[in-house]
Amino acid sequence: RRRALLPVFALAAGLAILTKATAVVLAVALPIVVYLWLRRELRMLRDPGVIATCAAALALGLSWYVAILIFVPGAFETLSHALVLPMGGKGSRGDSTHFRAPWWYLTVLPARAAPASLALPFVIWRLWRTRVYRDEPRMRFAALCFLVPFAAFSLLPQKQKHYVLAMLPGLALCSAEALCAAARELRPRLALFLRALGTPLALAGLAGAVLCALFYRW
C-alpha cells in the first residue's frame, strides 16, 4: 500500500532469489498470497505497479542463472536436478538428498528456535484464541510468515534443518505478542508462577556460582 516502497521490495526480493533461489517462493511469496487471499484482496496482484515490481525482482534474481546457463557447460542439467530435488526428485549428488516425514519439523523446530520455542504453548493458545489474529492485520501477516513456510516445507519431501530459518522471524514476533497477551490476562497468577519458579532458580544459580568459585579457589 506504500507505492514508494515497491522498488525497495523489488530489490529485496531480487536479492532473496539470488540468496536462496526457489525457497523464496515458500518463504516470501506464498505468505503474501495467502494473506491477500484471506483478506479477499488478491486483485491487488493485478496492479500494474505490483506486476512491474515482481518482474524487476525476477529479472534481478534470475540474471545469475541466465549467466550460468550461458557460460557454464552442463549448467542446465545441474540446475534442473537442483530444482526437482526438494519435490522428491533424484539429485546429481547422493549426499544432497534429505527425505523426511511430513511431521519431521515438529521434532526439529523446538531446538532450532530455542529459546523462543519455550513460548510455543503461548503462541498456539494465542493463535487459537484470536483465530490467527483475525482482527489484527499486521499480526496475522507475522503469523502467516511462520505458519505458511512451516506447512509448505513440511509438505516437501526433502527437508533440512536450516530451512527452519525461514520460519523464525514470524515465530519471534508471534512469541513476543503471545507472551505480552499472557502477561496482561494472567498477571496475578503469572507473577506468582514467575516468583515460584524464579526464586529457587536464582538461589540455585547463586549457590552454583559460589561453589564453582570455591572449587577453582581450592
Coordinates of N, CA and C in Angstrom, one line a residue:
R1 N 0.8 -1.2 0.0 CA 0.0 0.0 0.0 C 0.9 1.3 0.0
R2 N 2.1 1.1 0.3 CA 3.0 2.3 0.1 C 3.8 2.2 -1.2
R3 N 3.3 2.9 -2.2 CA 3.8 2.8 -3.5 C 5.3 3.1 -3.6
A4 N 5.8 4.0 -2.7 CA 7.2 4.4 -2.8 C 8.1 3.2 -2.4
L5 N 7.6 2.3 -1.7 CA 8.4 1.1 -1.2 C 8.4 0.0 -2.2
L6 N 7.7 0.1 -3.3 CA 7.7 -1.0 -4.3 C 9.1 -1.3 -4.9
P7 N 9.9 -0.2 -5.2 CA 11.3 -0.5 -5.7 C 12.1 -1.2 -4.6
V8 N 11.9 -0.8 -3.4 CA 12.7 -1.4 -2.3 C 12.3 -2.9 -2.2
F9 N 11.0 -3.2 -2.3 CA 10.6 -4.6 -2.3 C 11.2 -5.4 -3.5
A10 N 11.2 -4.8 -4.6 CA 11.8 -5.4 -5.8 C 13.3 -5.8 -5.6
L11 N 14.0 -4.8 -5.0 CA 15.4 -5.0 -4.8 C 15.6 -6.1 -3.7
A12 N 14.8 -6.1 -2.6 CA 15.0 -7.1 -1.6 C 14.6 -8.5 -2.1
A13 N 13.5 -8.5 -2.8 CA 13.1 -9.8 -3.4 C 14.1 -10.4 -4.4
G14 N 14.6 -9.5 -5.2 CA 15.7 -10.0 -6.1 C 16.9 -10.5 -5.4
L15 N 17.3 -9.8 -4.4 CA 18.5 -10.3 -3.6 C 18.1 -11.6 -2.9
A16 N 16.9 -11.8 -2.5 CA 16.4 -13.0 -1.8 C 16.5 -14.2 -2.8
I17 N 16.1 -14.0 -4.0 CA 16.2 -15.0 -5.0 C 17.7 -15.4 -5.3
L18 N 18.5 -14.4 -5.3 CA 20.0 -14.7 -5.5 C 20.5 -15.4 -4.3
T19 N 20.0 -15.2 -3.1 CA 20.5 -15.8 -1.9 C 20.0 -17.3 -1.8
K20 N 18.7 -17.6 -2.0 CA 18.2 -18.9 -1.7 C 17.3 -19.4 -2.8
A21 N 17.3 -18.9 -4.0 CA 16.6 -19.4 -5.1 C 15.1 -19.7 -4.8
T22 N 14.6 -20.9 -5.2 CA 13.2 -21.2 -5.1 C 12.6 -21.2 -3.7
A23 N 13.5 -21.2 -2.7 CA 12.9 -21.1 -1.3 C 12.2 -19.8 -1.1
V24 N 12.5 -18.8 -1.9 CA 11.8 -17.5 -1.7 C 10.3 -17.7 -2.0
V25 N 9.9 -18.6 -2.9 CA 8.5 -18.8 -3.2 C 7.8 -19.2 -1.9
L26 N 8.3 -20.1 -1.1 CA 7.7 -20.6 0.1 C 7.8 -19.6 1.2
A27 N 8.9 -18.9 1.3 CA 9.2 -18.1 2.5 C 8.7 -16.7 2.3
V28 N 8.6 -16.2 1.1 CA 8.2 -14.8 0.9 C 6.9 -14.7 0.1
A29 N 6.8 -15.3 -1.1 CA 5.7 -15.1 -2.0 C 4.4 -15.7 -1.4
L30 N 4.5 -17.0 -1.0 CA 3.3 -17.7 -0.5 C 2.7 -17.1 0.7
P31 N 3.4 -16.6 1.7 CA 2.7 -15.9 2.8 C 1.9 -14.7 2.3
I32 N 2.5 -13.9 1.4 CA 1.8 -12.7 0.9 C 0.5 -13.1 0.2
V33 N 0.6 -14.1 -0.7 CA -0.6 -14.6 -1.4 C -1.7 -15.1 -0.5
V34 N -1.3 -15.9 0.5 CA -2.3 -16.4 1.5 C -2.9 -15.3 2.3
Y35 N -2.1 -14.3 2.7 CA -2.6 -13.1 3.4 C -3.6 -12.4 2.6
L36 N -3.3 -12.1 1.3 CA -4.2 -11.4 0.5 C -5.5 -12.2 0.2
W37 N -5.3 -13.5 0.1 CA -6.5 -14.3 -0.2 C -7.4 -14.3 1.0
L38 N -6.9 -14.4 2.2 CA -7.7 -14.3 3.4 C -8.5 -13.0 3.6
R39 N -7.8 -11.9 3.1 CA -8.5 -10.6 3.1 C -9.3 -10.3 1.9
R40 N -9.4 -11.3 1.0 CA -10.1 -11.1 -0.3 C -9.6 -9.9 -1.1
E41 N -8.2 -9.8 -1.1 CA -7.6 -8.7 -1.8 C -6.6 -9.2 -2.9
L42 N -6.8 -10.4 -3.4 CA -5.9 -10.9 -4.4 C -5.9 -10.1 -5.7
R43 N -6.9 -9.2 -5.9 CA -6.9 -8.4 -7.1 C -5.7 -7.4 -7.0
M44 N -5.2 -7.2 -5.9 CA -4.0 -6.3 -5.8 C -2.9 -6.8 -6.6
L45 N -2.8 -8.1 -6.8 CA -1.7 -8.7 -7.6 C -1.8 -8.3 -9.1
R46 N -3.0 -7.9 -9.5 CA -3.1 -7.5 -10.9 C -2.7 -6.0 -11.1
D47 N -2.4 -5.3 -10.1 CA -2.0 -3.9 -10.2 C -0.7 -3.8 -11.0
P48 N -0.7 -2.9 -12.0 CA 0.5 -2.7 -12.9 C 1.8 -2.5 -12.1
G49 N 1.7 -1.7 -11.1 CA 2.9 -1.4 -10.3 C 3.4 -2.7 -9.6
V50 N 2.5 -3.5 -9.1 CA 2.9 -4.7 -8.4 C 3.5 -5.7 -9.5
I51 N 2.9 -5.8 -10.6 CA 3.4 -6.7 -11.7 C 4.8 -6.2 -12.1
A52 N 5.0 -4.9 -12.3 CA 6.3 -4.4 -12.6 C 7.3 -4.7 -11.5
T53 N 6.9 -4.6 -10.3 CA 7.8 -4.9 -9.2 C 8.3 -6.3 -9.2
C54 N 7.3 -7.2 -9.4 CA 7.6 -8.7 -9.4 C 8.5 -9.0 -10.6
A55 N 8.3 -8.3 -11.7 CA 9.1 -8.6 -12.9 C 10.5 -8.1 -12.7
A56 N 10.7 -7.0 -12.0 CA 12.0 -6.4 -11.7 C 12.8 -7.4 -10.8
A57 N 12.0 -7.9 -9.8 CA 12.7 -8.8 -8.8 C 13.1 -10.1 -9.5
L58 N 12.3 -10.6 -10.4 CA 12.6 -11.8 -11.1 C 13.8 -11.6 -12.1
A59 N 13.8 -10.4 -12.7 CA 14.9 -10.1 -13.6 C 16.2 -10.0 -12.9
L60 N 16.2 -9.4 -11.7 CA 17.5 -9.4 -10.9 C 17.8 -10.7 -10.4
G61 N 16.9 -11.5 -9.8 CA 17.2 -12.7 -9.2 C 17.6 -13.8 -10.2
L62 N 17.0 -13.8 -11.4 CA 17.2 -14.9 -12.4 C 18.4 -14.5 -13.3
S63 N 19.0 -13.3 -13.2 CA 20.1 -12.9 -14.0 C 21.3 -13.8 -13.8
W64 N 21.5 -14.2 -12.5 CA 22.6 -15.1 -12.2 C 22.5 -16.4 -12.9
Y65 N 21.3 -16.9 -12.9 CA 21.1 -18.3 -13.5 C 21.2 -18.2 -15.0
V66 N 20.7 -17.1 -15.6 CA 20.9 -16.9 -17.1 C 22.4 -16.9 -17.4
A67 N 23.2 -16.2 -16.6 CA 24.6 -16.1 -16.8 C 25.2 -17.5 -16.7
I68 N 24.8 -18.3 -15.7 CA 25.3 -19.6 -15.6 C 25.0 -20.5 -16.8
L69 N 23.8 -20.4 -17.2 CA 23.4 -21.2 -18.4 C 24.1 -20.9 -19.6
I70 N 24.5 -19.6 -19.8 CA 25.2 -19.2 -21.0 C 26.7 -19.6 -20.9
F71 N 27.3 -19.4 -19.7 CA 28.8 -19.5 -19.7 C 29.3 -20.8 -19.0
V72 N 28.5 -21.6 -18.3 CA 29.0 -22.8 -17.6 C 28.5 -24.0 -18.4
P73 N 29.4 -24.8 -18.8 CA 29.0 -26.1 -19.5 C 28.3 -27.0 -18.6
G74 N 27.2 -27.6 -19.1 CA 26.4 -28.6 -18.3 C 25.6 -28.0 -17.2
A75 N 25.4 -26.6 -17.2 CA 24.7 -26.0 -16.1 C 23.2 -26.3 -16.1
F76 N 22.6 -26.5 -17.3 CA 21.2 -26.8 -17.4 C 20.9 -28.1 -16.6
E77 N 21.7 -29.2 -16.8 CA 21.4 -30.4 -16.1 C 21.6 -30.2 -14.6
T78 N 22.6 -29.5 -14.1 CA 22.8 -29.3 -12.7 C 21.6 -28.5 -12.1
L79 N 21.2 -27.4 -12.8 CA 20.1 -26.6 -12.2 C 18.8 -27.4 -12.2
S80 N 18.6 -28.2 -13.2 CA 17.3 -28.9 -13.3 C 17.3 -30.0 -12.2
H81 N 18.4 -30.6 -11.9 CA 18.5 -31.6 -10.8 C 18.2 -30.8 -9.4
A82 N 18.8 -29.7 -9.2 CA 18.6 -28.9 -8.0 C 17.1 -28.4 -7.9
L83 N 16.5 -28.2 -9.0 CA 15.1 -27.7 -9.0 C 14.1 -28.7 -8.5
V84 N 14.3 -30.0 -9.0 CA 13.3 -31.1 -8.7 C 13.7 -31.8 -7.4
L85 N 14.9 -31.5 -6.8 CA 15.3 -32.2 -5.6 C 14.4 -32.0 -4.4
P86 N 14.0 -30.8 -4.1 CA 13.1 -30.6 -2.9 C 11.7 -31.3 -3.1
M87 N 11.3 -31.5 -4.4 CA 10.0 -32.2 -4.6 C 10.1 -33.7 -4.7
G88 N 11.2 -34.2 -4.4 CA 11.4 -35.7 -4.3 C 12.1 -36.3 -5.5
G89 N 12.6 -35.4 -6.4 CA 13.4 -35.9 -7.5 C 14.8 -36.3 -7.0
K90 N 15.5 -37.0 -7.9 CA 16.9 -37.5 -7.6 C 17.9 -36.4 -7.9
G91 N 18.8 -36.1 -7.0 CA 19.8 -35.1 -7.3 C 21.0 -35.7 -8.0
S92 N 21.8 -34.8 -8.4 CA 23.0 -35.3 -9.1 C 24.1 -35.8 -8.1
R93 N 23.9 -35.5 -6.9 CA 24.8 -36.0 -5.8 C 24.0 -36.7 -4.8
G94 N 24.4 -37.9 -4.4 CA 23.7 -38.7 -3.5 C 23.6 -38.1 -2.1
D95 N 24.6 -37.3 -1.7 CA 24.7 -36.7 -0.4 C 23.8 -35.5 -0.2
S96 N 23.1 -35.1 -1.3 CA 22.2 -33.9 -1.2 C 20.8 -34.2 -1.0
T97 N 20.4 -35.5 -0.8 CA 19.0 -35.8 -0.6 C 18.8 -36.0 0.9
H98 N 17.7 -35.4 1.4 CA 17.4 -35.5 2.8 C 15.9 -35.6 2.9
F99 N 15.4 -36.8 2.6 CA 13.9 -37.0 2.5 C 13.4 -37.4 3.9
R100 N 12.4 -36.7 4.4 CA 11.9 -36.9 5.8 C 10.4 -36.9 5.8
A101 N 9.8 -37.4 6.9 CA 8.4 -37.5 7.1 C 7.8 -36.1 7.2
P102 N 6.5 -35.9 6.9 CA 5.9 -34.6 6.9 C 5.9 -33.9 8.3
W103 N 6.0 -34.7 9.4 CA 6.0 -34.2 10.7 C 7.4 -34.0 11.3
W104 N 8.4 -34.1 10.4 CA 9.8 -34.0 10.9 C 10.1 -32.7 11.6
Y105 N 9.6 -31.6 11.0 CA 9.9 -30.3 11.6 C 9.3 -30.1 13.0
L106 N 8.3 -30.9 13.4 CA 7.8 -30.8 14.7 C 8.8 -31.2 15.7
T107 N 9.7 -32.1 15.3 CA 10.8 -32.5 16.2 C 12.0 -31.6 16.1
V108 N 12.2 -30.9 15.0 CA 13.3 -30.0 14.8 C 13.1 -28.6 15.3
L109 N 11.9 -28.1 15.2 CA 11.6 -26.7 15.5 C 12.0 -26.3 16.9
P110 N 11.6 -27.0 18.0 CA 11.9 -26.6 19.3 C 13.4 -26.3 19.6
A111 N 14.2 -27.2 19.1 CA 15.7 -27.0 19.3 C 16.2 -25.8 18.4
R112 N 15.8 -25.8 17.2 CA 16.3 -24.7 16.3 C 15.7 -23.3 16.6
A113 N 14.6 -23.3 17.2 CA 14.0 -22.0 17.6 C 14.3 -21.5 19.0
A114 N 15.0 -22.4 19.8 CA 15.3 -22.0 21.2 C 16.1 -20.7 21.2
P115 N 15.8 -19.9 22.2 CA 14.9 -20.1 23.3 C 13.4 -19.7 23.1
A116 N 13.2 -19.1 21.9 CA 11.8 -18.6 21.6 C 10.8 -19.8 21.6
S117 N 11.3 -21.0 21.3 CA 10.3 -22.1 21.3 C 9.7 -22.4 22.7
L118 N 10.3 -21.9 23.8 CA 9.7 -22.0 25.1 C 8.3 -21.4 25.1
A119 N 8.1 -20.4 24.2 CA 6.9 -19.7 24.2 C 5.9 -20.3 23.3
L120 N 6.2 -21.5 22.6 CA 5.3 -22.1 21.7 C 3.9 -22.4 22.2
P121 N 3.8 -22.9 23.5 CA 2.4 -23.1 24.0 C 1.6 -21.8 24.1
F122 N 2.2 -20.7 24.4 CA 1.6 -19.4 24.4 C 1.2 -19.0 23.0
V123 N 2.1 -19.2 22.0 CA 1.8 -18.9 20.6 C 0.6 -19.7 20.1
I124 N 0.5 -21.0 20.4 CA -0.6 -21.8 19.9 C -1.9 -21.4 20.6
W125 N -1.8 -21.1 21.9 CA -3.0 -20.6 22.6 C -3.5 -19.3 22.0
R126 N -2.6 -18.4 21.7 CA -2.9 -17.1 21.1 C -3.5 -17.2 19.7
L127 N -2.9 -18.0 18.9 CA -3.4 -18.2 17.5 C -4.8 -18.8 17.6
W128 N -5.1 -19.7 18.5 CA -6.4 -20.3 18.6 C -7.4 -19.3 19.1
R129 N -7.0 -18.5 20.1 CA -7.9 -17.5 20.8 C -8.3 -16.4 19.8
T130 N -7.3 -16.0 19.0 CA -7.6 -14.8 18.1 C -8.0 -15.3 16.7
R131 N -8.2 -16.6 16.4 CA -8.4 -17.1 15.1 C -7.4 -16.6 14.1
V132 N -6.1 -16.8 14.5 CA -4.9 -16.4 13.7 C -5.0 -14.9 13.5
Y133 N -5.2 -14.2 14.6 CA -5.2 -12.7 14.6 C -6.2 -12.1 13.5
R134 N -7.4 -12.6 13.5 CA -8.4 -12.2 12.5 C -8.6 -10.7 12.5
D135 N -8.5 -10.0 13.7 CA -8.8 -8.6 13.7 C -7.5 -7.7 13.8
E136 N -6.4 -8.4 13.6 CA -5.1 -7.6 13.7 C -4.3 -7.9 12.5
P137 N -4.4 -7.1 11.4 CA -3.8 -7.5 10.1 C -2.3 -7.7 10.2
R138 N -1.6 -6.8 10.9 CA -0.1 -6.9 11.0 C 0.3 -8.2 11.7
M139 N -0.3 -8.5 12.8 CA 0.0 -9.8 13.5 C -0.4 -11.0 12.7
R140 N -1.5 -10.9 11.9 CA -1.9 -12.0 11.1 C -0.8 -12.3 10.0
F141 N -0.3 -11.2 9.4 CA 0.8 -11.4 8.5 C 2.0 -12.0 9.1
A142 N 2.4 -11.6 10.3 CA 3.5 -12.2 11.0 C 3.3 -13.7 11.3
A143 N 2.0 -14.0 11.7 CA 1.7 -15.4 11.9 C 1.8 -16.2 10.7
L144 N 1.3 -15.7 9.6 CA 1.4 -16.4 8.3 C 2.8 -16.6 7.8
C145 N 3.7 -15.6 8.2 CA 5.1 -15.8 7.8 C 5.8 -16.9 8.6
F146 N 5.2 -17.4 9.7 CA 5.6 -18.5 10.4 C 4.9 -19.8 9.9
L147 N 3.6 -19.7 9.9 CA 2.7 -20.9 9.6 C 2.9 -21.4 8.2
V148 N 2.9 -20.5 7.2 CA 2.9 -20.9 5.8 C 4.2 -21.6 5.4
P149 N 5.3 -21.0 5.7 CA 6.6 -21.8 5.4 C 6.7 -23.1 6.2
F150 N 6.2 -23.1 7.4 CA 6.2 -24.3 8.2 C 5.4 -25.4 7.5
A151 N 4.2 -25.1 7.0 CA 3.4 -26.1 6.4 C 4.0 -26.4 5.0
A152 N 4.5 -25.5 4.3 CA 5.0 -25.7 2.9 C 6.2 -26.6 3.0
F153 N 7.2 -26.2 3.8 CA 8.4 -27.0 3.9 C 8.1 -28.4 4.5
S154 N 7.1 -28.5 5.3 CA 6.7 -29.9 5.9 C 6.2 -30.8 4.8
L155 N 5.5 -30.2 3.8 CA 4.9 -31.0 2.7 C 5.9 -31.4 1.7
L156 N 7.0 -30.7 1.6 CA 8.1 -31.0 0.6 C 8.8 -32.3 1.1
P157 N 9.0 -33.2 0.2 CA 9.7 -34.5 0.6 C 11.1 -34.2 1.2
Q158 N 11.9 -33.3 0.6 CA 13.2 -33.1 1.1 C 13.2 -32.0 2.2
K159 N 13.8 -32.3 3.3 CA 13.8 -31.3 4.4 C 15.2 -31.2 5.0
Q160 N 15.6 -30.0 5.4 CA 16.9 -29.8 6.0 C 16.6 -28.9 7.2
K161 N 17.5 -29.0 8.2 CA 17.3 -28.2 9.5 C 17.3 -26.7 9.2
H162 N 18.2 -26.3 8.3 CA 18.4 -24.8 8.2 C 17.2 -24.2 7.5
Y163 N 16.3 -25.0 6.9 CA 15.0 -24.4 6.3 C 14.2 -23.8 7.4
V164 N 14.4 -24.2 8.7 CA 13.7 -23.6 9.8 C 13.9 -22.0 9.9
L165 N 15.1 -21.6 9.4 CA 15.4 -20.2 9.5 C 14.3 -19.3 8.8
A166 N 13.7 -19.8 7.8 CA 12.6 -19.0 7.1 C 11.4 -18.8 8.0
M167 N 11.3 -19.6 9.0 CA 10.1 -19.6 9.9 C 10.3 -18.7 11.1
L168 N 11.6 -18.4 11.5 CA 11.9 -17.9 12.8 C 11.4 -16.4 12.9
P169 N 11.6 -15.5 11.9 CA 11.1 -14.1 12.2 C 9.7 -14.0 12.5
G170 N 8.8 -14.7 11.8 CA 7.4 -14.7 12.2 C 7.1 -15.3 13.5
L171 N 7.8 -16.4 13.8 CA 7.6 -17.0 15.2 C 8.1 -16.1 16.3
A172 N 9.2 -15.4 16.1 CA 9.6 -14.5 17.1 C 8.6 -13.4 17.4
L173 N 8.0 -12.8 16.3 CA 7.0 -11.7 16.5 C 5.8 -12.3 17.2
C174 N 5.3 -13.5 16.8 CA 4.2 -14.1 17.5 C 4.5 -14.5 18.9
S175 N 5.7 -14.9 19.2 CA 6.1 -15.2 20.6 C 6.0 -14.0 21.5
A176 N 6.6 -12.9 21.0 CA 6.5 -11.7 21.8 C 5.1 -11.2 22.1
E177 N 4.3 -11.2 21.0 CA 2.9 -10.8 21.2 C 2.1 -11.7 22.2
A178 N 2.4 -13.0 22.0 CA 1.6 -14.0 22.8 C 2.1 -13.9 24.3
L179 N 3.3 -13.7 24.6 CA 3.8 -13.5 25.9 C 3.2 -12.2 26.6
C180 N 3.2 -11.2 25.8 CA 2.6 -9.9 26.3 C 1.1 -10.1 26.6
A181 N 0.4 -10.8 25.7 CA -1.0 -11.0 26.0 C -1.2 -11.9 27.2
A182 N -0.4 -12.9 27.4 CA -0.5 -13.8 28.6 C -0.2 -13.0 29.8
A183 N 0.8 -12.1 29.7 CA 1.1 -11.3 30.9 C 0.0 -10.3 31.3
R184 N -0.8 -9.8 30.3 CA -1.9 -8.9 30.6 C -3.1 -9.7 31.2
E185 N -3.4 -10.9 30.6 CA -4.5 -11.6 31.0 C -4.3 -12.5 32.3
L186 N -3.1 -12.9 32.5 CA -2.8 -13.8 33.6 C -1.9 -13.1 34.7
R187 N -2.0 -11.8 34.8 CA -1.0 -11.1 35.5 C -0.8 -11.6 37.0
P188 N -1.8 -11.7 37.8 CA -1.6 -12.2 39.2 C -1.0 -13.6 39.2
R189 N -1.6 -14.5 38.5 CA -1.1 -15.9 38.5 C 0.3 -16.0 37.9
L190 N 0.5 -15.2 36.8 CA 1.8 -15.3 36.1 C 2.9 -14.8 37.0
A191 N 2.6 -13.7 37.8 CA 3.6 -13.2 38.7 C 3.9 -14.2 39.8
L192 N 2.9 -14.9 40.3 CA 3.1 -15.9 41.3 C 3.9 -17.0 40.7
F193 N 3.6 -17.4 39.5 CA 4.3 -18.5 38.9 C 5.8 -18.2 38.7
L194 N 6.1 -16.9 38.2 CA 7.4 -16.5 38.0 C 8.2 -16.4 39.3
R195 N 7.6 -16.0 40.4 CA 8.2 -16.0 41.7 C 8.5 -17.4 42.1
A196 N 7.6 -18.3 42.0 CA 7.7 -19.7 42.4 C 8.8 -20.4 41.6
L197 N 8.9 -20.0 40.3 CA 9.9 -20.7 39.5 C 11.3 -19.9 39.6
G198 N 11.2 -18.6 39.6 CA 12.4 -17.8 39.5 C 13.2 -17.8 40.8
T199 N 12.5 -17.8 42.0 CA 13.3 -17.7 43.2 C 14.2 -18.9 43.5
P200 N 13.7 -20.1 43.4 CA 14.6 -21.3 43.6 C 15.7 -21.4 42.5
L201 N 15.4 -21.0 41.2 CA 16.4 -21.0 40.2 C 17.5 -19.9 40.5
A202 N 17.1 -18.8 41.0 CA 18.0 -17.7 41.3 C 18.9 -18.2 42.4
L203 N 18.3 -18.8 43.5 CA 19.1 -19.3 44.6 C 20.1 -20.4 44.2
A204 N 19.6 -21.3 43.3 CA 20.4 -22.4 42.8 C 21.6 -21.8 42.0
G205 N 21.3 -20.8 41.1 CA 22.3 -20.2 40.3 C 23.4 -19.5 41.2
L206 N 22.9 -18.9 42.3 CA 23.9 -18.2 43.2 C 24.7 -19.2 43.9
A207 N 24.1 -20.3 44.4 CA 24.8 -21.4 45.0 C 25.9 -22.0 44.1
G208 N 25.4 -22.2 42.8 CA 26.3 -22.8 41.9 C 27.5 -21.9 41.6
A209 N 27.3 -20.6 41.5 CA 28.4 -19.7 41.3 C 29.4 -19.7 42.4
V210 N 28.9 -19.8 43.7 CA 29.7 -19.8 44.9 C 30.5 -21.1 44.9
L211 N 29.9 -22.2 44.6 CA 30.6 -23.5 44.6 C 31.6 -23.6 43.6
C212 N 31.3 -23.0 42.4 CA 32.3 -23.0 41.3 C 33.5 -22.2 41.7
A213 N 33.3 -21.0 42.3 CA 34.4 -20.1 42.7 C 35.2 -20.8 43.8
L214 N 34.6 -21.5 44.8 CA 35.3 -22.2 45.8 C 36.1 -23.4 45.2
F215 N 35.5 -24.1 44.3 CA 36.2 -25.2 43.6 C 37.5 -24.8 43.0
Y216 N 37.4 -23.7 42.2 CA 38.6 -23.2 41.5 C 39.6 -22.6 42.4
R217 N 39.1 -22.0 43.5 CA 40.0 -21.4 44.5 C 40.8 -22.5 45.2
W218 N 40.1 -23.6 45.5 CA 40.8 -24.8 46.2 C 41.7 -25.5 45.2

